[in-house]
mmCIF file of C-alpha atoms in Angstrom:
data_model
loop_
_atom_site.group_PDB
_atom_site.id
_atom_site.type_symbol
_atom_site.label_atom_id
_atom_site.label_comp_id
_atom_site.label_asym_id
_atom_site.label_seq_id
_atom_site.Cartn_x
_atom_site.Cartn_y
_atom_site.Cartn_z
ATOM 1 C CA UNK A 21 23.406 -47.704 33.935
ATOM 2 C CA UNK A 22 26.093 -47.775 36.617
ATOM 3 C CA UNK A 23 26.199 -50.214 39.529
ATOM 4 C CA UNK A 24 26.410 -49.106 43.154
ATOM 5 C CA UNK A 25 26.974 -50.832 46.493
ATOM 6 C CA UNK A 26 26.233 -49.056 49.768
ATOM 7 C CA UNK A 27 28.044 -50.350 52.836
ATOM 8 C CA UNK A 28 26.000 -49.015 55.742
ATOM 9 C CA UNK A 29 22.725 -48.527 53.882
ATOM 10 C CA UNK A 30 20.526 -47.963 56.950
ATOM 11 C CA UNK A 31 22.679 -45.202 58.466
ATOM 12 C CA UNK A 32 22.376 -41.487 57.747
ATOM 13 C CA UNK A 33 24.839 -41.515 54.835
ATOM 14 C CA UNK A 34 23.213 -44.604 53.365
ATOM 15 C CA UNK A 35 19.724 -43.110 53.676
ATOM 16 C CA UNK A 36 20.821 -39.876 51.998
ATOM 17 C CA UNK A 37 22.546 -41.802 49.213
ATOM 18 C CA UNK A 38 19.489 -43.949 48.554
ATOM 19 C CA UNK A 39 17.279 -40.868 48.554
ATOM 20 C CA UNK A 40 19.323 -39.513 45.636
ATOM 21 C CA UNK A 41 19.417 -42.883 43.863
ATOM 22 C CA UNK A 42 15.630 -43.079 44.235
ATOM 23 C CA UNK A 43 15.363 -39.745 42.418
ATOM 24 C CA UNK A 44 17.302 -41.076 39.408
ATOM 25 C CA UNK A 45 15.253 -44.037 38.199
ATOM 26 C CA UNK A 46 17.052 -45.993 35.522
ATOM 27 C CA UNK A 47 20.448 -44.474 36.338
ATOM 28 C CA UNK A 48 21.646 -47.021 38.894
ATOM 29 C CA UNK A 49 21.708 -50.784 39.412
ATOM 30 C CA UNK A 50 21.943 -51.486 43.126
ATOM 31 C CA UNK A 51 24.370 -54.349 43.547
ATOM 32 C CA UNK A 52 24.758 -54.679 47.329
ATOM 33 C CA UNK A 53 23.319 -53.128 50.486
ATOM 34 C CA UNK A 54 24.581 -53.801 54.004
ATOM 35 C CA UNK A 55 23.444 -52.970 57.540
ATOM 36 C CA UNK A 56 24.703 -53.604 61.054
ATOM 37 C CA UNK A 57 21.640 -55.150 62.730
ATOM 38 C CA UNK A 58 18.409 -53.680 61.322
ATOM 39 C CA UNK A 59 17.360 -56.679 59.245
ATOM 40 C CA UNK A 60 13.809 -55.445 58.648
ATOM 41 C CA UNK A 61 14.905 -52.108 57.216
ATOM 42 C CA UNK A 62 17.666 -53.719 55.172
ATOM 43 C CA UNK A 63 15.183 -56.172 53.662
ATOM 44 C CA UNK A 64 12.758 -53.337 52.869
ATOM 45 C CA UNK A 65 15.480 -51.365 51.095
ATOM 46 C CA UNK A 66 16.800 -54.408 49.266
ATOM 47 C CA UNK A 67 13.317 -55.134 47.944
ATOM 48 C CA UNK A 68 12.650 -51.514 46.976
ATOM 49 C CA UNK A 69 15.929 -51.103 45.093
ATOM 50 C CA UNK A 70 16.043 -54.688 43.797
ATOM 51 C CA UNK A 71 19.494 -55.227 45.253
ATOM 52 C CA UNK A 72 21.331 -58.374 44.256
ATOM 53 C CA UNK A 73 23.007 -58.844 47.649
ATOM 54 C CA UNK A 74 21.918 -57.895 51.196
ATOM 55 C CA UNK A 75 24.315 -58.343 54.099
ATOM 56 C CA UNK A 76 23.588 -58.071 57.820
ATOM 57 C CA UNK A 77 26.736 -57.690 59.925
ATOM 58 C CA UNK A 78 25.098 -59.224 63.003
ATOM 59 C CA UNK A 79 24.938 -62.894 62.032
ATOM 60 C CA UNK A 80 22.287 -63.504 64.693
ATOM 61 C CA UNK A 81 19.922 -61.505 62.452
ATOM 62 C CA UNK A 82 20.695 -63.463 59.276
ATOM 63 C CA UNK A 83 17.706 -65.818 59.646
ATOM 64 C CA UNK A 84 15.416 -62.805 60.071
ATOM 65 C CA UNK A 85 16.892 -61.219 56.937
ATOM 66 C CA UNK A 86 16.457 -64.384 54.893
ATOM 67 C CA UNK A 87 12.862 -64.725 56.033
ATOM 68 C CA UNK A 88 12.158 -61.100 55.111
ATOM 69 C CA UNK A 89 13.643 -61.669 51.657
ATOM 70 C CA UNK A 90 11.863 -64.949 50.959
ATOM 71 C CA UNK A 91 10.330 -65.105 47.515
ATOM 72 C CA UNK A 92 13.002 -62.843 46.016
ATOM 73 C CA UNK A 93 16.262 -63.594 44.206
ATOM 74 C CA UNK A 94 18.228 -61.395 46.612
ATOM 75 C CA UNK A 95 21.223 -63.183 48.115
ATOM 76 C CA UNK A 96 21.280 -62.775 51.916
ATOM 77 C CA UNK A 97 24.630 -62.932 53.704
ATOM 78 C CA UNK A 98 25.828 -62.255 57.231
ATOM 79 C CA UNK A 99 28.884 -61.413 59.311
ATOM 80 C CA UNK A 100 32.216 -59.797 58.579
ATOM 81 C CA UNK A 101 32.907 -62.175 55.672
ATOM 82 C CA UNK A 102 29.598 -61.191 54.095
ATOM 83 C CA UNK A 103 30.482 -57.505 54.322
ATOM 84 C CA UNK A 104 33.774 -58.136 52.551
ATOM 85 C CA UNK A 105 32.028 -60.208 49.872
ATOM 86 C CA UNK A 106 29.566 -57.382 49.226
ATOM 87 C CA UNK A 107 32.386 -54.838 49.027
ATOM 88 C CA UNK A 108 34.248 -57.047 46.558
ATOM 89 C CA UNK A 109 31.217 -57.501 44.298
ATOM 90 C CA UNK A 110 32.736 -55.085 41.793
ATOM 91 C CA UNK A 111 30.302 -52.163 41.806
ATOM 92 C CA UNK A 112 31.262 -49.169 39.687
ATOM 93 C CA UNK A 113 30.821 -47.062 42.836
ATOM 94 C CA UNK A 114 30.997 -48.365 46.400
ATOM 95 C CA UNK A 115 29.895 -45.992 49.163
ATOM 96 C CA UNK A 116 31.865 -47.008 52.273
ATOM 97 C CA UNK A 117 29.771 -45.744 55.192
ATOM 98 C CA UNK A 118 30.180 -48.455 57.842
ATOM 99 C CA UNK A 119 31.006 -46.786 61.141
ATOM 100 C CA UNK A 120 34.154 -47.698 63.055
ATOM 101 C CA UNK A 121 36.917 -50.224 62.507
ATOM 102 C CA UNK A 122 34.304 -52.729 61.337
ATOM 103 C CA UNK A 123 34.404 -50.797 58.079
ATOM 104 C CA UNK A 124 38.138 -51.209 57.484
ATOM 105 C CA UNK A 125 38.146 -54.643 55.822
ATOM 106 C CA UNK A 126 35.131 -53.940 53.572
ATOM 107 C CA UNK A 127 36.627 -50.593 52.529
ATOM 108 C CA UNK A 128 39.900 -52.300 51.676
ATOM 109 C CA UNK A 129 38.025 -54.957 49.692
ATOM 110 C CA UNK A 130 36.300 -52.222 47.688
ATOM 111 C CA UNK A 131 39.614 -50.462 47.038
ATOM 112 C CA UNK A 132 41.136 -53.722 45.801
ATOM 113 C CA UNK A 133 38.556 -53.810 42.970
ATOM 114 C CA UNK A 134 40.324 -50.798 41.444
ATOM 115 C CA UNK A 135 37.118 -48.827 40.932
ATOM 116 C CA UNK A 136 35.539 -45.770 42.595
ATOM 117 C CA UNK A 137 35.055 -45.684 46.361
ATOM 118 C CA UNK A 138 32.997 -42.941 48.014
ATOM 119 C CA UNK A 139 34.679 -42.758 51.401
ATOM 120 C CA UNK A 140 32.592 -41.929 54.473
ATOM 121 C CA UNK A 141 34.383 -44.237 56.941
ATOM 122 C CA UNK A 142 36.740 -42.078 59.024
ATOM 123 C CA UNK A 143 38.792 -44.974 60.365
ATOM 124 C CA UNK A 144 39.971 -45.880 56.863
ATOM 125 C CA UNK A 145 42.268 -42.861 56.753
ATOM 126 C CA UNK A 146 42.568 -41.963 60.448
ATOM 127 C CA UNK A 147 43.560 -45.403 61.731
ATOM 128 C CA UNK A 148 44.877 -46.985 58.532
ATOM 129 C CA UNK A 149 45.826 -44.023 56.354
ATOM 130 C CA UNK A 150 49.200 -45.272 55.161
ATOM 131 C CA UNK A 151 47.903 -48.812 54.577
ATOM 132 C CA UNK A 152 44.817 -47.593 52.687
ATOM 133 C CA UNK A 153 46.566 -45.018 50.510
ATOM 134 C CA UNK A 154 49.176 -47.607 49.536
ATOM 135 C CA UNK A 155 46.355 -49.934 48.459
ATOM 136 C CA UNK A 156 44.680 -47.151 46.447
ATOM 137 C CA UNK A 157 47.924 -46.644 44.530
ATOM 138 C CA UNK A 158 48.551 -50.369 44.093
ATOM 139 C CA UNK A 159 45.089 -51.188 42.722
ATOM 140 C CA UNK A 160 44.456 -47.961 40.831
ATOM 141 C CA UNK A 161 41.276 -47.145 42.748
ATOM 142 C CA UNK A 162 39.723 -43.670 42.925
ATOM 143 C CA UNK A 163 38.826 -42.307 46.358
ATOM 144 C CA UNK A 164 36.091 -39.676 46.402
ATOM 145 C CA UNK A 165 35.533 -38.069 49.823
ATOM 146 C CA UNK A 166 31.949 -38.012 51.113
ATOM 147 C CA UNK A 167 32.511 -35.914 54.254
ATOM 148 C CA UNK A 168 31.283 -32.404 53.537
ATOM 149 C CA UNK A 169 34.618 -30.759 54.372
ATOM 150 C CA UNK A 170 36.794 -33.091 52.322
ATOM 151 C CA UNK A 171 34.340 -33.104 49.455
ATOM 152 C CA UNK A 172 34.443 -29.295 49.488
ATOM 153 C CA UNK A 173 38.236 -29.376 49.261
ATOM 154 C CA UNK A 174 38.050 -31.946 46.471
ATOM 155 C CA UNK A 175 35.738 -29.635 44.525
ATOM 156 C CA UNK A 176 37.963 -26.592 45.119
ATOM 157 C CA UNK A 177 41.035 -28.508 43.920
ATOM 158 C CA UNK A 178 39.384 -29.742 40.711
ATOM 159 C CA UNK A 179 41.576 -29.018 37.701
ATOM 160 C CA UNK A 180 44.313 -27.382 39.787
ATOM 161 C CA UNK A 181 47.836 -28.553 40.558
ATOM 162 C CA UNK A 182 48.286 -29.267 44.297
ATOM 163 C CA UNK A 183 51.779 -27.770 43.955
ATOM 164 C CA UNK A 184 50.092 -24.372 43.583
ATOM 165 C CA UNK A 185 48.217 -24.685 46.895
ATOM 166 C CA UNK A 186 49.243 -22.320 49.658
ATOM 167 C CA UNK A 187 46.819 -23.556 52.321
ATOM 168 C CA UNK A 188 43.783 -25.789 52.753
ATOM 169 C CA UNK A 189 41.327 -24.666 55.430
ATOM 170 C CA UNK A 190 38.803 -27.007 57.046
ATOM 171 C CA UNK A 191 35.843 -25.188 58.541
ATOM 172 C CA UNK A 192 34.329 -26.239 61.865
ATOM 173 C CA UNK A 193 30.966 -25.230 63.287
ATOM 174 C CA UNK A 194 32.501 -25.221 66.756
ATOM 175 C CA UNK A 195 29.670 -27.370 68.056
ATOM 176 C CA UNK A 196 27.156 -26.503 70.782
ATOM 177 C CA UNK A 197 29.819 -25.375 73.277
ATOM 178 C CA UNK A 198 31.854 -23.003 71.101
ATOM 179 C CA UNK A 199 31.047 -20.011 73.357
ATOM 180 C CA UNK A 200 31.262 -21.840 76.677
ATOM 181 C CA UNK A 201 33.932 -21.131 79.308
ATOM 182 C CA UNK A 202 36.199 -23.847 80.698
ATOM 183 C CA UNK A 203 34.140 -23.898 83.897
ATOM 184 C CA UNK A 204 30.951 -24.433 81.888
ATOM 185 C CA UNK A 205 32.587 -27.169 79.811
ATOM 186 C CA UNK A 206 33.516 -29.065 82.957
ATOM 187 C CA UNK A 207 29.822 -29.352 83.814
ATOM 188 C CA UNK A 208 28.553 -30.110 80.275
ATOM 189 C CA UNK A 209 26.120 -33.029 80.060
ATOM 190 C CA UNK A 210 25.677 -35.656 77.314
ATOM 191 C CA UNK A 211 22.202 -34.269 76.545
ATOM 192 C CA UNK A 212 23.719 -30.839 75.897
ATOM 193 C CA UNK A 213 26.623 -32.254 73.869
ATOM 194 C CA UNK A 214 24.463 -34.133 71.370
ATOM 195 C CA UNK A 215 22.386 -31.050 70.458
ATOM 196 C CA UNK A 216 24.379 -29.861 67.479
ATOM 197 C CA UNK A 217 23.237 -26.412 66.315
ATOM 198 C CA UNK A 218 23.512 -27.081 62.556
ATOM 199 C CA UNK A 219 23.671 -30.788 61.737
ATOM 200 C CA UNK A 220 21.466 -33.764 62.557
ATOM 201 C CA UNK A 221 24.002 -36.422 63.559
ATOM 202 C CA UNK A 222 24.384 -39.458 65.809
ATOM 203 C CA UNK A 223 25.459 -39.167 69.439
ATOM 204 C CA UNK A 224 29.122 -40.097 68.939
ATOM 205 C CA UNK A 225 29.833 -37.707 66.083
ATOM 206 C CA UNK A 226 27.863 -34.957 67.845
ATOM 207 C CA UNK A 227 30.102 -35.306 70.910
ATOM 208 C CA UNK A 228 33.142 -35.298 68.601
ATOM 209 C CA UNK A 229 31.901 -32.019 67.161
ATOM 210 C CA UNK A 230 31.451 -30.610 70.668
ATOM 211 C CA UNK A 231 35.041 -31.544 71.647
ATOM 212 C CA UNK A 232 36.427 -30.610 68.178
ATOM 213 C CA UNK A 233 37.822 -34.155 67.842
ATOM 214 C CA UNK A 234 35.726 -34.505 64.719
ATOM 215 C CA UNK A 235 37.729 -31.697 63.128
ATOM 216 C CA UNK A 236 40.973 -33.186 64.388
ATOM 217 C CA UNK A 237 40.131 -36.526 62.783
ATOM 218 C CA UNK A 238 39.222 -34.704 59.571
ATOM 219 C CA UNK A 239 42.625 -32.984 59.656
ATOM 220 C CA UNK A 240 44.294 -36.412 59.668
ATOM 221 C CA UNK A 241 42.043 -37.548 56.805
ATOM 222 C CA UNK A 242 42.869 -34.419 54.801
ATOM 223 C CA UNK A 243 46.570 -35.081 55.327
ATOM 224 C CA UNK A 244 46.185 -38.423 53.530
ATOM 225 C CA UNK A 245 43.685 -37.285 50.888
ATOM 226 C CA UNK A 246 45.408 -34.108 49.764
ATOM 227 C CA UNK A 247 49.228 -34.363 49.536
ATOM 228 C CA UNK A 248 50.152 -30.759 50.281
ATOM 229 C CA UNK A 249 51.847 -31.330 53.649
ATOM 230 C CA UNK A 250 50.540 -31.022 57.197
ATOM 231 C CA UNK A 251 51.956 -27.500 57.541
ATOM 232 C CA UNK A 252 49.517 -26.272 54.868
ATOM 233 C CA UNK A 253 46.397 -27.581 56.582
ATOM 234 C CA UNK A 254 44.388 -25.159 58.700
ATOM 235 C CA UNK A 255 41.206 -25.207 60.794
ATOM 236 C CA UNK A 256 38.871 -22.242 61.264
ATOM 237 C CA UNK A 257 35.627 -22.015 63.230
ATOM 238 C CA UNK A 258 32.671 -20.974 61.067
ATOM 239 C CA UNK A 259 29.455 -21.129 63.129
ATOM 240 C CA UNK A 260 27.020 -20.937 60.194
ATOM 241 C CA UNK A 261 28.333 -24.117 58.459
ATOM 242 C CA UNK A 262 27.721 -22.594 55.028
ATOM 243 C CA UNK A 263 31.337 -22.513 53.828
ATOM 244 C CA UNK A 264 32.375 -26.152 54.028
ATOM 245 C CA UNK A 265 36.094 -25.661 53.344
ATOM 246 C CA UNK A 266 38.507 -23.485 51.375
ATOM 247 C CA UNK A 267 41.656 -23.749 49.266
ATOM 248 C CA UNK A 268 44.054 -20.819 48.948
ATOM 249 C CA UNK A 269 46.437 -20.771 45.973
ATOM 250 C CA UNK A 270 49.875 -19.258 45.601
ATOM 251 C CA UNK A 271 48.519 -16.256 43.658
ATOM 252 C CA UNK A 272 46.329 -15.238 46.614
ATOM 253 C CA UNK A 273 43.073 -16.629 45.189
ATOM 254 C CA UNK A 274 40.896 -18.553 47.645
ATOM 255 C CA UNK A 275 38.224 -20.933 46.374
ATOM 256 C CA UNK A 276 35.452 -21.930 48.781
ATOM 257 C CA UNK A 277 32.577 -24.396 48.455
ATOM 258 C CA UNK A 278 29.300 -23.208 49.958
ATOM 259 C CA UNK A 279 26.079 -25.117 50.449
ATOM 260 C CA UNK A 280 23.312 -26.042 52.876
ATOM 261 C CA UNK A 281 24.008 -28.247 55.893
ATOM 262 C CA UNK A 282 22.698 -31.352 54.145
ATOM 263 C CA UNK A 283 24.816 -34.397 53.354
ATOM 264 C CA UNK A 284 22.985 -34.916 50.081
ATOM 265 C CA UNK A 285 25.127 -32.122 48.590
ATOM 266 C CA UNK A 286 28.519 -33.881 48.932
ATOM 267 C CA UNK A 287 26.931 -37.267 48.227
ATOM 268 C CA UNK A 288 25.463 -35.901 44.990
ATOM 269 C CA UNK A 289 28.933 -34.673 44.048
ATOM 270 C CA UNK A 290 30.261 -38.220 44.483
ATOM 271 C CA UNK A 291 27.362 -39.914 42.677
ATOM 272 C CA UNK A 292 27.587 -37.642 39.642
ATOM 273 C CA UNK A 293 31.382 -37.215 39.484
ATOM 274 C CA UNK A 294 32.847 -35.956 37.204
ATOM 275 C CA UNK A 295 29.486 -34.421 36.223
ATOM 276 C CA UNK A 296 26.747 -32.779 38.334
ATOM 277 C CA UNK A 297 23.222 -33.847 39.261
ATOM 278 C CA UNK A 298 20.037 -32.292 40.643
ATOM 279 C CA UNK A 299 19.187 -32.473 44.330
ATOM 280 C CA UNK A 300 15.854 -31.626 46.005
ATOM 281 C CA UNK A 301 17.478 -28.842 48.061
ATOM 282 C CA UNK A 302 16.461 -25.186 47.670
ATOM 283 C CA UNK A 303 19.022 -22.681 46.356
ATOM 284 C CA UNK A 304 21.388 -21.175 48.919
ATOM 285 C CA UNK A 305 19.913 -17.822 50.024
ATOM 286 C CA UNK A 306 22.857 -15.742 51.246
ATOM 287 C CA UNK A 307 20.691 -12.662 51.757
ATOM 288 C CA UNK A 308 18.514 -14.619 54.175
ATOM 289 C CA UNK A 309 21.589 -15.980 55.961
ATOM 290 C CA UNK A 310 22.783 -12.397 56.331
ATOM 291 C CA UNK A 311 26.356 -12.879 57.462
ATOM 292 C CA UNK A 312 29.172 -15.414 57.561
ATOM 293 C CA UNK A 313 31.600 -15.240 60.466
ATOM 294 C CA UNK A 314 34.939 -16.904 61.208
ATOM 295 C CA UNK A 315 37.198 -17.227 64.216
ATOM 296 C CA UNK A 316 40.400 -19.008 65.173
ATOM 297 C CA UNK A 317 40.008 -22.283 67.117
ATOM 298 C CA UNK A 318 40.730 -22.136 70.849
ATOM 299 C CA UNK A 319 43.014 -25.059 71.670
ATOM 300 C CA UNK A 320 43.025 -24.204 75.375
ATOM 301 C CA UNK A 321 39.318 -24.965 75.716
ATOM 302 C CA UNK A 322 39.330 -27.530 72.888
ATOM 303 C CA UNK A 323 42.733 -29.307 72.781
ATOM 304 C CA UNK A 324 41.509 -32.052 70.423
ATOM 305 C CA UNK A 325 42.779 -30.351 67.261
ATOM 306 C CA UNK A 326 46.237 -29.954 68.810
ATOM 307 C CA UNK A 327 46.319 -33.624 69.762
ATOM 308 C CA UNK A 328 45.219 -34.673 66.276
ATOM 309 C CA UNK A 329 47.881 -32.551 64.593
ATOM 310 C CA UNK A 330 50.527 -34.051 66.860
ATOM 311 C CA UNK A 331 49.249 -37.536 66.028
ATOM 312 C CA UNK A 332 49.423 -36.802 62.302
ATOM 313 C CA UNK A 333 52.975 -35.506 62.713
ATOM 314 C CA UNK A 334 53.972 -38.666 64.587
ATOM 315 C CA UNK A 335 52.279 -40.876 61.988
ATOM 316 C CA UNK A 336 52.486 -44.653 62.103
ATOM 317 C CA UNK A 337 50.144 -46.129 64.685
ATOM 318 C CA UNK A 338 49.600 -42.939 66.686
ATOM 319 C CA UNK A 339 46.487 -41.708 64.824
ATOM 320 C CA UNK A 340 44.891 -45.129 65.358
ATOM 321 C CA UNK A 341 45.650 -44.871 69.085
ATOM 322 C CA UNK A 342 44.106 -41.392 69.195
ATOM 323 C CA UNK A 343 40.965 -42.578 67.414
ATOM 324 C CA UNK A 344 40.491 -45.645 69.632
ATOM 325 C CA UNK A 345 41.098 -43.738 72.859
ATOM 326 C CA UNK A 346 38.638 -41.059 71.786
ATOM 327 C CA UNK A 347 35.931 -43.630 71.021
ATOM 328 C CA UNK A 348 36.306 -45.180 74.477
ATOM 329 C CA UNK A 349 36.335 -41.772 76.157
ATOM 330 C CA UNK A 350 33.228 -40.594 74.283
ATOM 331 C CA UNK A 351 31.393 -43.789 75.232
ATOM 332 C CA UNK A 352 32.410 -43.206 78.848
ATOM 333 C CA UNK A 353 31.135 -39.632 78.731
ATOM 334 C CA UNK A 354 27.815 -40.663 77.183
ATOM 335 C CA UNK A 355 27.447 -43.311 79.915
ATOM 336 C CA UNK A 356 28.119 -40.758 82.644
ATOM 337 C CA UNK A 357 31.445 -42.295 83.685
ATOM 338 C CA UNK A 358 33.644 -39.251 82.957
ATOM 339 C CA UNK A 359 33.124 -35.524 82.515
ATOM 340 C CA UNK A 360 33.237 -33.701 79.179
ATOM 341 C CA UNK A 361 36.711 -32.193 79.591
ATOM 342 C CA UNK A 362 38.103 -35.589 80.604
ATOM 343 C CA UNK A 363 37.598 -36.846 77.026
ATOM 344 C CA UNK A 364 40.570 -34.964 75.589
ATOM 345 C CA UNK A 365 42.588 -35.389 78.796
ATOM 346 C CA UNK A 366 42.116 -39.148 78.688
ATOM 347 C CA UNK A 367 43.118 -39.326 75.016
ATOM 348 C CA UNK A 368 46.271 -37.360 75.770
ATOM 349 C CA UNK A 369 47.082 -39.695 78.666
ATOM 350 C CA UNK A 370 46.729 -42.774 76.433
ATOM 351 C CA UNK A 371 48.932 -41.191 73.753
ATOM 352 C CA UNK A 372 51.623 -40.516 76.356
ATOM 353 C CA UNK A 373 51.632 -44.149 77.531
ATOM 354 C CA UNK A 374 51.135 -46.241 74.391
ATOM 355 C CA UNK A 375 53.244 -45.859 71.246
ATOM 356 C CA UNK A 376 53.191 -49.116 69.210
ATOM 357 C CA UNK A 377 55.064 -49.806 65.992
ATOM 358 C CA UNK A 378 53.604 -48.571 62.726
ATOM 359 C CA UNK A 379 51.067 -50.981 61.189
ATOM 360 C CA UNK A 380 51.913 -52.511 57.809
ATOM 361 C CA UNK A 381 48.564 -54.257 57.173
ATOM 362 C CA UNK A 382 44.961 -54.235 58.386
ATOM 363 C CA UNK A 383 45.494 -56.933 61.064
ATOM 364 C CA UNK A 384 48.185 -54.675 62.560
ATOM 365 C CA UNK A 385 45.728 -51.756 62.601
ATOM 366 C CA UNK A 386 43.088 -53.881 64.344
ATOM 367 C CA UNK A 387 45.658 -55.011 66.923
ATOM 368 C CA UNK A 388 46.703 -51.419 67.671
ATOM 369 C CA UNK A 389 43.066 -50.368 67.942
ATOM 370 C CA UNK A 390 42.237 -53.192 70.355
ATOM 371 C CA UNK A 391 45.265 -52.564 72.582
ATOM 372 C CA UNK A 392 44.632 -48.803 72.672
ATOM 373 C CA UNK A 393 41.072 -49.475 73.827
ATOM 374 C CA UNK A 394 42.388 -51.655 76.662
ATOM 375 C CA UNK A 395 44.673 -48.823 77.817
ATOM 376 C CA UNK A 396 41.833 -46.298 77.557
ATOM 377 C CA UNK A 397 39.411 -48.453 79.552
ATOM 378 C CA UNK A 398 42.015 -49.034 82.262
ATOM 379 C CA UNK A 399 42.565 -45.286 82.470
ATOM 380 C CA UNK A 400 38.851 -44.618 82.695
ATOM 381 C CA UNK A 401 38.514 -47.012 85.610
ATOM 382 C CA UNK A 402 41.136 -44.951 87.436
ATOM 383 C CA UNK A 403 39.348 -41.672 86.695
#
């Protein structure tokens, strides 16, 4: 029986992970579960899975969590320190799925245990890529990517020498606006942006898919996860979201990972690694799908991928600035403060005005993130 901790247990990744754990009775010992503020749901999950530790990030909800766990032996903790303590509990596998920079310190704590970390927190590699990868090497941890695209690449690279890779191609659905003109994009509303055609996701990541920033952030992640060089990383639009990514080798062979648009597929790959496990999903029916199409990304209508590549080339603190500025811009768009096309324009403006020194530790990353958000908010007020 292996032990598992899930950081972000009440989110979509956490729910999908626990669904698979639930289907393998006797295979897993749940060590720690965490949530941001949903104390009732966290307590319910902790009781169901007999977790040893439950952590609520919002300390104001700690009393509610303790009351909901009364009569059990489950340790209830709260706040940022509690998240780090849960991450450092030494689980055989820690799924790092806390959204945003709040997940940086817990992810680092899990890495420092030198075990396996299933990485679903984008900021770990986008904002702190050099710091995190150095820690992985120092502590001998194993990073397994949970994102469907990176997990697909990981599967296609299995058993092969990265030196033989010609290109790695990340596929992108293109989002709900992939066929819209620039004039239409200017008038796009938040309600339209969050209606992703293939995936059921939260508002922020749905907007990122609509702008293509999600794919740009994934490009930066891939740069850190797969050491083949930025010049060998590609993006292609694939509206059906069946091919999740591809790896082309020097002999001309291209390996692709295909599967349904369900996060339980990559999560199952992480849970079972280096083996395989059953999932409740039906077999992929290519005849019913009928056709798979691909097209080049349009960086005139969707400049986010260009900005992300430039940020990855610059390195240092620049990807963290890009990520922070994008988060502020997306929040502004969702609140009706700026238009859809202003998201990428605002990020580019922040990148042109703020270029801090490269971070050498997590506090540096947090400082860059905070300062970039100040610049972005000031720019939004002028919009």
